[in-house]
Amino acid sequence: MSLDRQGHGLASFVGLAGPPTHSVRGRVGRTLPQIKTRGQQPWRWIPWLLVVASGAALRLNHLRWQILADDEWHAVRTALSRGYEDLLTSFSVAASPPLPLMYRALYDTVGLSEKILRFPMLLFGLLAILAFPWVLPRSRALPRGTRLLFSVLIAVSPILVYYSRYARPYSISVLFTFVGVMAFYRWWVEGRRRWWWIYLVSAVLAPYFHLTGITTLLAPLPLAGLDWMRRKRSGDRSVGDTPSLKALLLLGACCGVGLFAVLGAPLILDWNGLVHRAGTSTVGGLTLLFTLPLLAGSGRWWLVVFLSAFAFLGGFRIARRDPMLAMYLLGVAGATVVPSVLSKAAAIHVPIVFVRYNLWLVPLFLLLLADGLTVLLEPLDRPVLRWTAPLLVGLALFFLGPLPSLVTRIDSWTSHAINQYTYTDSPFSYAPARRPLRVSDFYHQLSRQAPGSLILAEAPWYYEWHNNQLPYYQAVHQQWVKAGSLGSLCRQPRDNVPPPANKLHLRNAVDISIPEALGLHGIDYVVLHKDTRSELPPFTGSVRYVTPSDLPDAGVATECLEALRDLLGVPVFEDRDLVVFDVERVK
């Protein structure tokens, strides 16, 4: 389709004139399959509802108990320490200008809580379950059965579940990136102006929320330009079935203006804040090898190989049925991976960091996997089987992955590095590297109580994963935990997070120096750690992607001990590591 030859020109394309009435043809000259408008049987919506409900259950499970920690504090600390002008013109440690800006506005109005901080990520994570299948090209390369299975795989993907629960912009960025990539292809093939707008919005917002999306979403522009010029020189008649070169240049100009509007000031005024993160890490063969379990969502190597083989099969099937789509996806994927590798960004040699910097490759892998697994489902000729089989596949992959433990155990740290870094034993395994040297008998005593029947306030605690031993202890005692700050009782540990105050209303953090707060939070025991440094092993091994400082002020709790005795009474337990107070005696 040539917009100029239709007489509508660019005005019609961007919505300033009525839509064309001609039939839409594909880039290779075939008529695209039309979407049926006849009503479908109501029962066919049931599988989609089940998929969304299951995805929501996984993302909401125990979410209200999750303690804000590690990278989640980047945007919060930035928002609380800077003014609006600074937030608009710098990247800060958060590397995502809109997130701290949004948090600051919320803090100044309704206040901040864990629910408010995580709600945008949860919302976008749920939207992806339906948005990703919806935006797929209407092509013979992607039959209807592939779309449902693709949605199922999105719903149960451990990586996508984790980042839907994590107060960082990854779930927002991945949605805009994947939608933008597919929207551009649909515009280039179908010529419908709504895809032009969807791509434009996505191409601006995805890099704004995380800069890693910029090469991915700009890559379609030169790829389409090269394709248009190639067909023009070869006299390919299908050149008239695509938008004109002027329309493509207009889209590129609009993308440039939009990106400069949101990123121009930070790039110009805070360039050093971006550059200092580059050139410190190198992606190697082990990085790529142990990326596969993260993409496949399982730590069982036999299953990783099986799923990877079917993803390769899916890519082959798509290439055979729609070579244009396959070449497009390959080109955009290359524009994602190559710049990230060349950037040598901090810690990118760690597989989980490599994956989250290239996160849209997760749904792309799952799309190829869904098409490959469709081979096993195609022989099912009964409609009921065709709709229920994808659900059974998703159920099987769920039980063979790391998510069942997320659902069944008491865990206030589901986004901790011990859960995310790897799903299998590898040189990047995080859990053994920082496992505490010993576990107090008090935690073993708690494990004999009903799981989740008690609430502990543990202090002091450190927000960095590598300095936080509490998730290991919770895996033993299986009681709920809240992060305890020392408040006005004694000096705060250096570099710890700000205590809950003013408009920072954290449900899972409590000031242990205020007995009334302990009662309001339902605390059963206050657990004071005497010297956290003595509980943790030296930081060594392959996971040492940064150089962590020694635990700051590790003995600060000892200075608070007498004040706590005066406040909470005689301890009910004490050993070389812990002093435990029963809050019930204070009530």
XYZ file of C-alpha atoms in Angstrom:
587
model
C 0.000 0.000 0.000
C 1.330 3.421 -0.891
C -0.253 6.145 1.154
C 0.701 8.897 -1.246
C -0.731 7.034 -4.219
C -4.050 6.671 -2.386
C -4.486 10.426 -2.361
C -4.601 10.501 1.424
C -0.925 11.260 1.812
C 0.745 11.663 5.184
C -2.270 13.531 6.525
C -4.379 10.414 6.203
C -1.599 8.321 7.700
C -1.294 10.254 10.942
C -5.053 10.545 11.368
C -5.838 13.921 9.833
C -8.028 12.449 7.096
C -10.384 9.512 6.724
C -8.999 5.987 6.542
C -8.421 4.377 3.168
C -11.070 1.949 1.999
C -8.890 -0.326 -0.099
C -7.989 -3.866 0.908
C -4.867 -4.333 2.972
C -2.142 -6.435 1.370
C 0.999 -7.869 2.856
C 4.568 -7.003 2.014
C 5.028 -10.118 -0.060
C 1.905 -9.424 -2.109
C -0.515 -11.771 -0.364
C -3.765 -10.719 1.239
C -3.481 -10.762 5.010
C -5.939 -13.039 6.782
C -8.932 -11.039 7.919
C -10.019 -11.202 11.552
C -13.423 -12.770 11.924
C -15.975 -10.504 13.502
C -18.613 -13.156 14.121
C -19.331 -13.887 17.734
C -17.411 -16.794 19.159
C -18.657 -19.317 21.663
C -18.482 -17.842 25.183
C -16.526 -20.857 26.444
C -13.564 -19.890 24.283
C -12.893 -16.958 26.605
C -12.534 -19.297 29.576
C -8.913 -20.356 28.814
C -7.843 -16.717 28.499
C -9.530 -15.852 31.795
C -7.788 -18.781 33.461
C -4.435 -17.651 32.097
C -4.883 -14.096 33.387
C -6.159 -15.324 36.767
C -3.197 -17.701 37.142
C -0.708 -14.996 36.160
C -2.294 -12.595 38.632
C -2.197 -15.188 41.429
C 1.524 -15.776 40.917
C 2.285 -12.050 40.852
C 0.125 -11.224 43.881
C 1.098 -14.180 46.060
C 2.402 -12.854 49.431
C 3.204 -9.564 47.686
C 2.056 -7.478 50.652
C 4.739 -9.100 52.824
C 7.665 -8.292 50.530
C 10.288 -6.034 52.105
C 11.655 -3.190 50.007
C 15.341 -3.926 49.478
C 18.465 -3.556 47.355
C 17.858 -1.998 43.901
C 14.271 -1.157 44.848
C 15.705 1.557 47.082
C 17.544 3.290 44.233
C 14.574 5.237 42.941
C 13.112 5.786 46.423
C 16.298 7.223 47.883
C 16.771 9.391 44.796
C 13.194 10.665 45.000
C 13.490 11.577 48.690
C 16.863 13.315 48.362
C 16.423 15.425 45.201
C 14.150 18.142 43.894
C 12.039 18.031 40.751
C 14.526 19.953 38.625
C 17.328 17.555 39.489
C 15.093 14.541 38.868
C 14.175 15.851 35.415
C 17.762 16.430 34.346
C 19.747 13.468 35.717
C 19.893 9.689 35.627
C 21.110 9.183 39.198
C 21.777 5.688 40.454
C 18.222 4.743 39.460
C 19.097 5.098 35.729
C 15.407 5.651 35.051
C 14.312 9.297 35.214
C 10.524 8.787 35.328
C 10.465 6.399 38.284
C 12.008 8.672 40.971
C 10.075 11.589 39.482
C 6.825 9.673 39.872
C 7.762 8.574 43.383
C 8.552 12.152 44.387
C 5.173 13.375 43.172
C 3.411 10.582 45.053
C 5.449 11.243 48.190
C 4.455 14.914 48.154
C 0.769 14.040 47.756
C -0.569 10.703 48.972
C 2.686 9.355 50.411
C 4.602 6.181 49.568
C 4.072 2.599 50.634
C 5.137 -0.761 49.284
C 1.803 -1.140 47.512
C 2.113 2.212 45.759
C 5.743 1.605 44.825
C 5.018 -1.771 43.265
C 1.618 -1.113 41.700
C 2.879 0.207 38.306
C 5.130 -2.831 37.818
C 2.352 -5.212 38.810
C -0.087 -3.518 36.434
C 2.264 -3.669 33.450
C 3.226 -7.242 34.291
C -0.432 -8.272 34.145
C -1.059 -6.276 30.963
C 1.731 -8.191 29.226
C -0.200 -11.461 29.522
C -2.852 -10.167 27.109
C -0.999 -7.368 25.317
C 1.823 -9.534 23.961
C -0.444 -12.022 22.117
C -2.712 -9.179 20.935
C 0.084 -7.212 19.273
C 1.488 -10.177 17.328
C 1.287 -9.805 13.524
C -1.766 -11.375 11.885
C 0.335 -13.777 9.893
C 0.118 -17.423 8.862
C 3.432 -17.771 10.699
C 1.640 -17.303 14.016
C -1.548 -19.408 14.146
C -4.222 -18.885 16.769
C -3.054 -21.799 18.919
C 0.371 -20.183 19.228
C -1.153 -17.045 20.724
C -2.861 -18.809 23.627
C 0.211 -20.895 24.427
C 2.342 -17.744 24.212
C 0.076 -16.043 26.760
C 0.352 -19.095 29.037
C 4.161 -18.988 28.868
C 4.153 -15.259 29.672
C 1.928 -15.897 32.700
C 4.219 -18.549 34.221
C 7.633 -17.169 33.184
C 9.634 -16.879 36.437
C 11.616 -13.855 35.195
C 8.482 -11.960 34.190
C 6.748 -12.924 37.443
C 9.706 -11.676 39.501
C 9.940 -8.343 37.726
C 6.183 -7.804 37.997
C 6.696 -7.879 41.792
C 9.849 -5.764 41.845
C 9.837 -1.976 42.299
C 12.140 -1.366 39.332
C 11.047 -0.308 35.826
C 11.793 -3.597 34.049
C 8.210 -4.798 33.612
C 7.235 -1.379 32.235
C 10.173 -1.240 29.842
C 9.712 -4.799 28.543
C 6.046 -4.201 27.766
C 6.721 -1.048 25.761
C 9.707 -2.672 24.030
C 7.949 -5.833 22.873
C 4.777 -3.986 21.914
C 6.806 -1.364 20.043
C 8.803 -3.945 18.084
C 5.660 -5.781 16.983
C 3.681 -2.588 16.346
C 6.299 -1.315 13.908
C 6.203 -4.553 11.939
C 2.412 -4.457 11.776
C 2.490 -0.862 10.559
C 5.102 -1.709 7.928
C 3.082 -4.694 6.717
C -0.502 -3.518 7.201
C -0.120 0.243 6.970
C -2.723 0.931 9.659
C -2.077 4.217 11.384
C -2.913 2.938 14.886
C 0.277 0.855 14.800
C 2.209 3.986 13.823
C 1.022 5.694 17.000
C 1.549 2.632 19.197
C 5.100 2.266 17.951
C 5.853 5.965 18.407
C 4.620 5.989 22.021
C 6.490 2.755 22.788
C 9.717 3.941 21.137
C 9.748 7.016 23.385
C 8.572 5.509 26.677
C 10.567 2.258 26.693
C 13.989 4.014 26.632
C 12.680 6.638 29.043
C 11.967 3.954 31.626
C 15.178 2.068 30.838
C 17.806 3.197 28.357
C 18.550 -0.330 27.173
C 15.462 -0.154 24.958
C 16.770 2.637 22.750
C 18.746 0.550 20.223
C 16.020 -2.088 20.129
C 13.247 0.326 19.244
C 15.226 2.474 16.826
C 16.555 -0.537 14.906
C 13.302 -1.090 12.927
C 13.672 2.312 11.235
C 16.929 1.642 9.327
C 15.901 -1.988 8.737
C 12.695 -0.827 7.055
C 14.554 1.834 5.108
C 17.060 -0.675 3.749
C 14.260 -3.058 2.854
C 12.329 -0.325 1.031
C 15.356 0.769 -0.975
C 16.290 -2.822 -1.832
C 12.854 -3.553 -3.225
C 12.731 -0.217 -5.003
C 16.013 -0.900 -6.834
C 14.980 -4.443 -7.730
C 11.647 -3.286 -9.141
C 9.700 -5.371 -6.647
C 6.012 -4.583 -7.147
C 5.284 -5.110 -3.455
C 6.990 -1.777 -2.723
C 3.598 -0.171 -3.255
C 2.086 -2.317 -0.524
C 4.103 -0.662 2.241
C 4.095 2.863 3.689
C 6.055 5.390 1.698
C 9.624 6.391 2.450
C 8.332 9.818 3.469
C 6.075 8.207 6.069
C 9.045 6.244 7.406
C 11.188 9.382 7.636
C 8.361 11.219 9.374
C 8.121 8.431 11.936
C 11.876 8.547 12.537
C 11.762 12.313 13.012
C 8.891 12.022 15.500
C 10.812 9.379 17.441
C 13.881 11.629 17.561
C 11.857 14.598 18.804
C 10.100 12.492 21.430
C 13.298 10.919 22.721
C 15.059 14.261 22.885
C 12.120 15.730 24.804
C 12.359 13.126 27.570
C 16.058 12.198 27.522
C 17.790 15.256 26.100
C 18.314 17.063 29.395
C 19.629 14.003 31.327
C 21.941 12.999 28.470
C 23.399 16.489 28.141
C 23.587 17.441 31.812
C 24.353 14.056 33.372
C 26.372 12.255 30.727
C 29.005 11.214 33.267
C 26.290 9.616 35.380
C 25.654 7.280 32.473
C 29.200 6.700 31.223
C 30.610 5.593 34.565
C 28.438 2.446 34.390
C 30.065 1.298 31.134
C 33.335 -0.494 30.407
C 33.540 -2.491 33.636
C 32.322 -5.985 32.694
C 32.639 -8.409 29.776
C 30.086 -10.933 28.526
C 31.609 -14.378 28.056
C 30.555 -17.858 27.032
C 29.450 -18.768 30.548
C 27.173 -15.737 30.611
C 25.387 -16.873 27.455
C 25.242 -20.517 28.570
C 23.638 -19.766 31.934
C 21.282 -17.278 30.341
C 19.364 -20.210 28.834
C 17.881 -21.468 32.152
C 16.660 -17.947 32.867
C 14.979 -17.711 29.449
C 13.517 -21.208 29.718
C 12.406 -20.675 33.326
C 13.875 -23.864 34.754
C 17.029 -25.127 36.417
C 16.681 -28.660 35.011
C 19.163 -28.902 32.184
C 17.286 -31.657 30.353
C 14.244 -29.377 30.265
C 16.321 -26.339 29.262
C 17.742 -28.287 26.305
C 14.276 -29.572 25.383
C 12.695 -26.098 25.452
C 15.631 -24.478 23.667
C 15.329 -27.064 20.880
C 11.631 -26.318 20.451
C 12.327 -22.575 20.482
C 14.804 -23.159 17.646
C 12.154 -25.219 15.865
C 9.660 -22.397 16.338
C 12.099 -19.918 14.821
C 12.645 -22.250 11.861
C 8.881 -22.628 11.330
C 8.345 -18.874 11.414
C 11.233 -18.326 8.977
C 9.773 -20.867 6.568
C 6.252 -19.413 6.648
C 7.104 -15.713 6.909
C 10.771 -14.957 6.078
C 10.208 -11.210 6.397
C 9.025 -11.548 10.008
C 11.889 -13.880 10.888
C 14.545 -11.572 9.400
C 12.968 -8.588 11.132
C 13.002 -10.251 14.555
C 16.568 -11.455 14.024
C 17.728 -7.964 13.080
C 16.063 -6.278 16.046
C 17.355 -8.949 18.438
C 20.860 -8.308 17.132
C 20.388 -4.585 17.694
C 19.570 -5.447 21.305
C 22.318 -7.905 22.156
C 25.315 -6.440 20.314
C 25.186 -2.933 21.892
C 24.652 -4.402 25.362
C 27.696 -6.636 24.949
C 29.838 -3.828 23.544
C 28.764 -1.455 26.339
C 30.492 -3.672 28.936
C 28.000 -2.289 31.434
C 28.562 -2.921 35.115
C 27.914 -6.563 36.062
C 26.598 -7.496 32.594
C 28.705 -10.665 32.700
C 26.278 -11.972 35.342
C 23.482 -13.808 33.454
C 20.592 -12.201 35.345
C 21.981 -8.730 34.646
C 22.511 -9.602 30.969
C 18.906 -10.838 30.776
C 17.306 -7.854 32.434
C 19.248 -5.451 30.195
C 17.858 -7.423 27.227
C 14.560 -8.355 28.842
C 12.373 -8.214 25.740
C 14.287 -11.279 24.530
C 12.426 -13.287 27.185
C 8.999 -12.876 25.518
C 10.682 -13.306 22.122
C 12.156 -16.637 23.272
C 8.755 -17.644 24.655
C 7.101 -16.728 21.350
C 9.485 -19.005 19.451
C 8.961 -21.691 22.074
C 5.182 -21.414 21.798
C 5.330 -21.842 18.038
C 7.687 -24.800 18.374
C 5.509 -26.536 20.975
C 2.494 -26.008 18.732
C 3.857 -28.927 16.682
C 2.885 -31.204 19.570
C -0.595 -29.677 19.827
C -1.548 -29.546 16.140
C -2.652 -33.220 15.950
C -5.360 -32.481 18.530
C -8.409 -32.095 16.316
C -11.013 -31.576 19.039
C -11.630 -27.873 19.864
C -11.707 -28.535 23.600
C -8.299 -30.204 23.471
C -6.818 -27.406 21.382
C -7.834 -24.895 24.051
C -6.992 -26.944 27.160
C -3.652 -28.394 26.005
C -1.797 -25.031 26.280
C -3.046 -24.712 29.854
C -1.679 -28.159 30.696
C 1.675 -27.264 29.105
C 1.849 -24.127 31.261
C 0.937 -26.128 34.370
C 3.699 -28.631 33.681
C 6.306 -25.913 33.125
C 5.179 -24.195 36.321
C 5.811 -27.304 38.431
C 9.153 -27.959 36.717
C 10.394 -24.420 37.393
C 11.338 -22.404 40.495
C 7.915 -20.841 41.079
C 6.286 -23.542 43.272
C 8.581 -22.546 46.139
C 7.422 -18.954 45.687
C 3.841 -20.078 46.269
C 4.335 -22.588 49.067
C 6.934 -21.099 51.401
C 6.940 -18.127 53.732
C 9.297 -15.655 52.078
C 9.545 -11.888 52.538
C 12.409 -11.658 50.015
C 11.204 -13.326 46.809
C 13.213 -10.848 44.711
C 16.447 -11.584 46.575
C 19.476 -12.572 44.538
C 19.338 -16.103 45.979
C 16.109 -16.626 44.029
C 16.867 -14.664 40.875
C 20.534 -15.053 40.015
C 20.281 -18.576 38.655
C 17.880 -21.505 38.667
C 20.652 -24.091 38.571
C 24.117 -24.632 40.030
C 26.552 -22.393 38.197
C 29.631 -20.216 38.756
C 27.109 -17.416 39.310
C 25.170 -19.201 42.063
C 24.575 -16.613 44.716
C 23.109 -18.594 47.614
C 26.257 -20.502 48.675
C 28.447 -17.400 48.439
C 26.698 -15.516 51.242
C 25.125 -18.268 53.298
C 25.550 -17.424 57.025
C 28.243 -19.328 58.854
C 25.750 -20.640 61.412
C 22.047 -20.550 62.226
C 20.952 -19.649 65.746
C 18.994 -22.223 67.732
C 16.282 -19.578 68.148
C 15.404 -19.881 64.452
C 15.229 -23.667 64.761
C 12.841 -23.237 67.692
C 10.625 -20.977 65.571
C 10.562 -23.586 62.790
C 8.611 -25.879 65.124
C 5.757 -23.364 65.207
C 3.090 -23.223 62.501
C 4.537 -21.466 59.423
C 3.518 -17.825 59.210
C 2.047 -17.773 62.719
C 4.576 -15.258 64.123
C 6.009 -11.900 63.032
C 9.616 -10.922 63.743
C 11.180 -7.467 63.657
C 14.878 -7.952 62.916
C 17.410 -5.176 63.433
C 19.705 -3.825 62.286
C 19.284 -4.840 58.658
C 21.064 -3.768 55.508
C 19.271 -3.202 52.244
C 22.051 -4.586 49.975
C 21.531 -8.220 49.042
C 25.157 -9.103 49.691
C 24.937 -7.701 53.229
C 21.519 -9.152 54.048
C 21.515 -12.526 55.774
C 17.855 -12.474 56.846
C 16.441 -14.383 53.813
C 18.628 -17.369 54.693
C 17.289 -17.417 58.249
C 13.679 -17.087 57.090
C 14.125 -20.146 54.896
C 14.769 -22.020 58.179
C 12.221 -20.552 60.609
C 9.364 -19.876 58.093
C 7.850 -16.958 60.039
C 7.057 -13.523 58.666
C 9.749 -10.863 58.947
C 9.680 -7.086 59.071
C 12.746 -4.889 58.700
C 13.537 -3.194 62.006
C 15.151 0.219 62.229
C 16.771 1.418 65.443
C 14.998 4.752 65.325
C 15.899 7.268 68.015
C 17.082 4.504 70.337
C 20.633 4.813 69.094
C 22.520 5.860 65.988
C 21.527 4.304 62.675
C 23.990 2.074 60.839
C 25.784 3.949 58.091
C 24.303 3.583 54.606
C 21.149 1.976 55.887
C 17.784 2.933 54.437
C 15.827 5.847 55.940
C 13.442 4.766 58.696
C 9.695 4.960 57.973
C 8.587 8.501 58.733
C 6.601 11.423 57.407
C 4.969 10.233 54.185
C 7.030 7.063 53.781
C 4.552 4.546 55.157
C 6.181 1.142 54.942
C 4.046 -1.759 56.093
C 7.028 -4.095 56.329
C 9.445 -1.800 58.168
C 9.089 -0.854 61.813
C 10.881 1.414 64.275
C 11.703 -0.906 67.188
C 12.311 2.045 69.511
C 8.556 2.768 69.565
C 6.590 0.123 71.526
C 3.313 1.405 70.063
C 4.633 0.785 66.553
C 5.549 -2.770 67.481
C 1.982 -3.350 68.590
C 0.464 -1.794 65.473
C 2.641 -3.992 63.277
C 1.697 -7.119 65.225
C 5.317 -7.885 66.153
C 5.779 -10.962 68.339
C 9.551 -10.878 68.764
C 12.237 -8.224 68.320
C 15.473 -9.868 67.186
C 18.655 -7.818 67.646
C 21.732 -8.963 65.743
C 24.852 -8.201 67.755
C 27.397 -8.193 64.927
C 26.226 -8.951 61.387
C 29.802 -9.087 60.116
C 30.491 -12.141 62.233
C 27.441 -13.949 60.806
C 28.422 -13.720 57.133
C 31.322 -15.347 55.288
C 33.899 -13.275 53.389
C 32.567 -12.080 50.023
C 34.400 -14.212 47.462
C 33.659 -16.199 44.317
C 32.403 -15.552 40.794
C 29.390 -13.600 41.955
C 31.645 -10.783 43.098
C 30.582 -8.411 40.352
C 31.079 -5.410 42.594
C 33.450 -4.713 45.438
C 31.213 -4.501 48.471
C 32.491 -2.616 51.456
C 32.677 -4.303 54.804
C 29.424 -4.257 56.688
C 29.199 -0.702 58.036
C 29.072 -0.217 61.779
C 28.581 -3.946 62.290
C 28.746 -3.648 66.068
C 26.247 -0.821 66.359
C 23.603 -3.153 67.820
C 25.744 -3.791 70.890
C 25.518 -0.107 71.781
C 21.729 -0.373 71.676
C 21.469 -3.438 73.838
C 21.135 -1.693 77.186
C 18.599 0.774 75.785
C 16.562 -2.126 74.435
C 16.686 -3.885 77.789
C 15.262 -0.766 79.415
C 12.579 -0.503 76.729
C 11.567 -4.142 76.169
C 12.639 -5.866 79.383
C 14.635 -9.018 79.934
C 15.481 -10.948 76.731
C 13.831 -14.350 76.298
C 16.783 -15.685 74.290
C 20.425 -14.783 73.834
C 23.420 -16.411 72.171
C 26.593 -15.240 70.433
C 24.616 -13.682 67.544
C 21.131 -12.732 68.765
C 19.286 -11.059 71.590
C 15.522 -11.724 71.411
C 12.781 -9.773 73.178
C 9.167 -10.912 73.568
C 6.957 -7.964 72.637
C 3.975 -9.520 74.411
C 5.600 -8.599 77.727
C 5.638 -4.949 76.702
C 1.984 -4.751 75.604
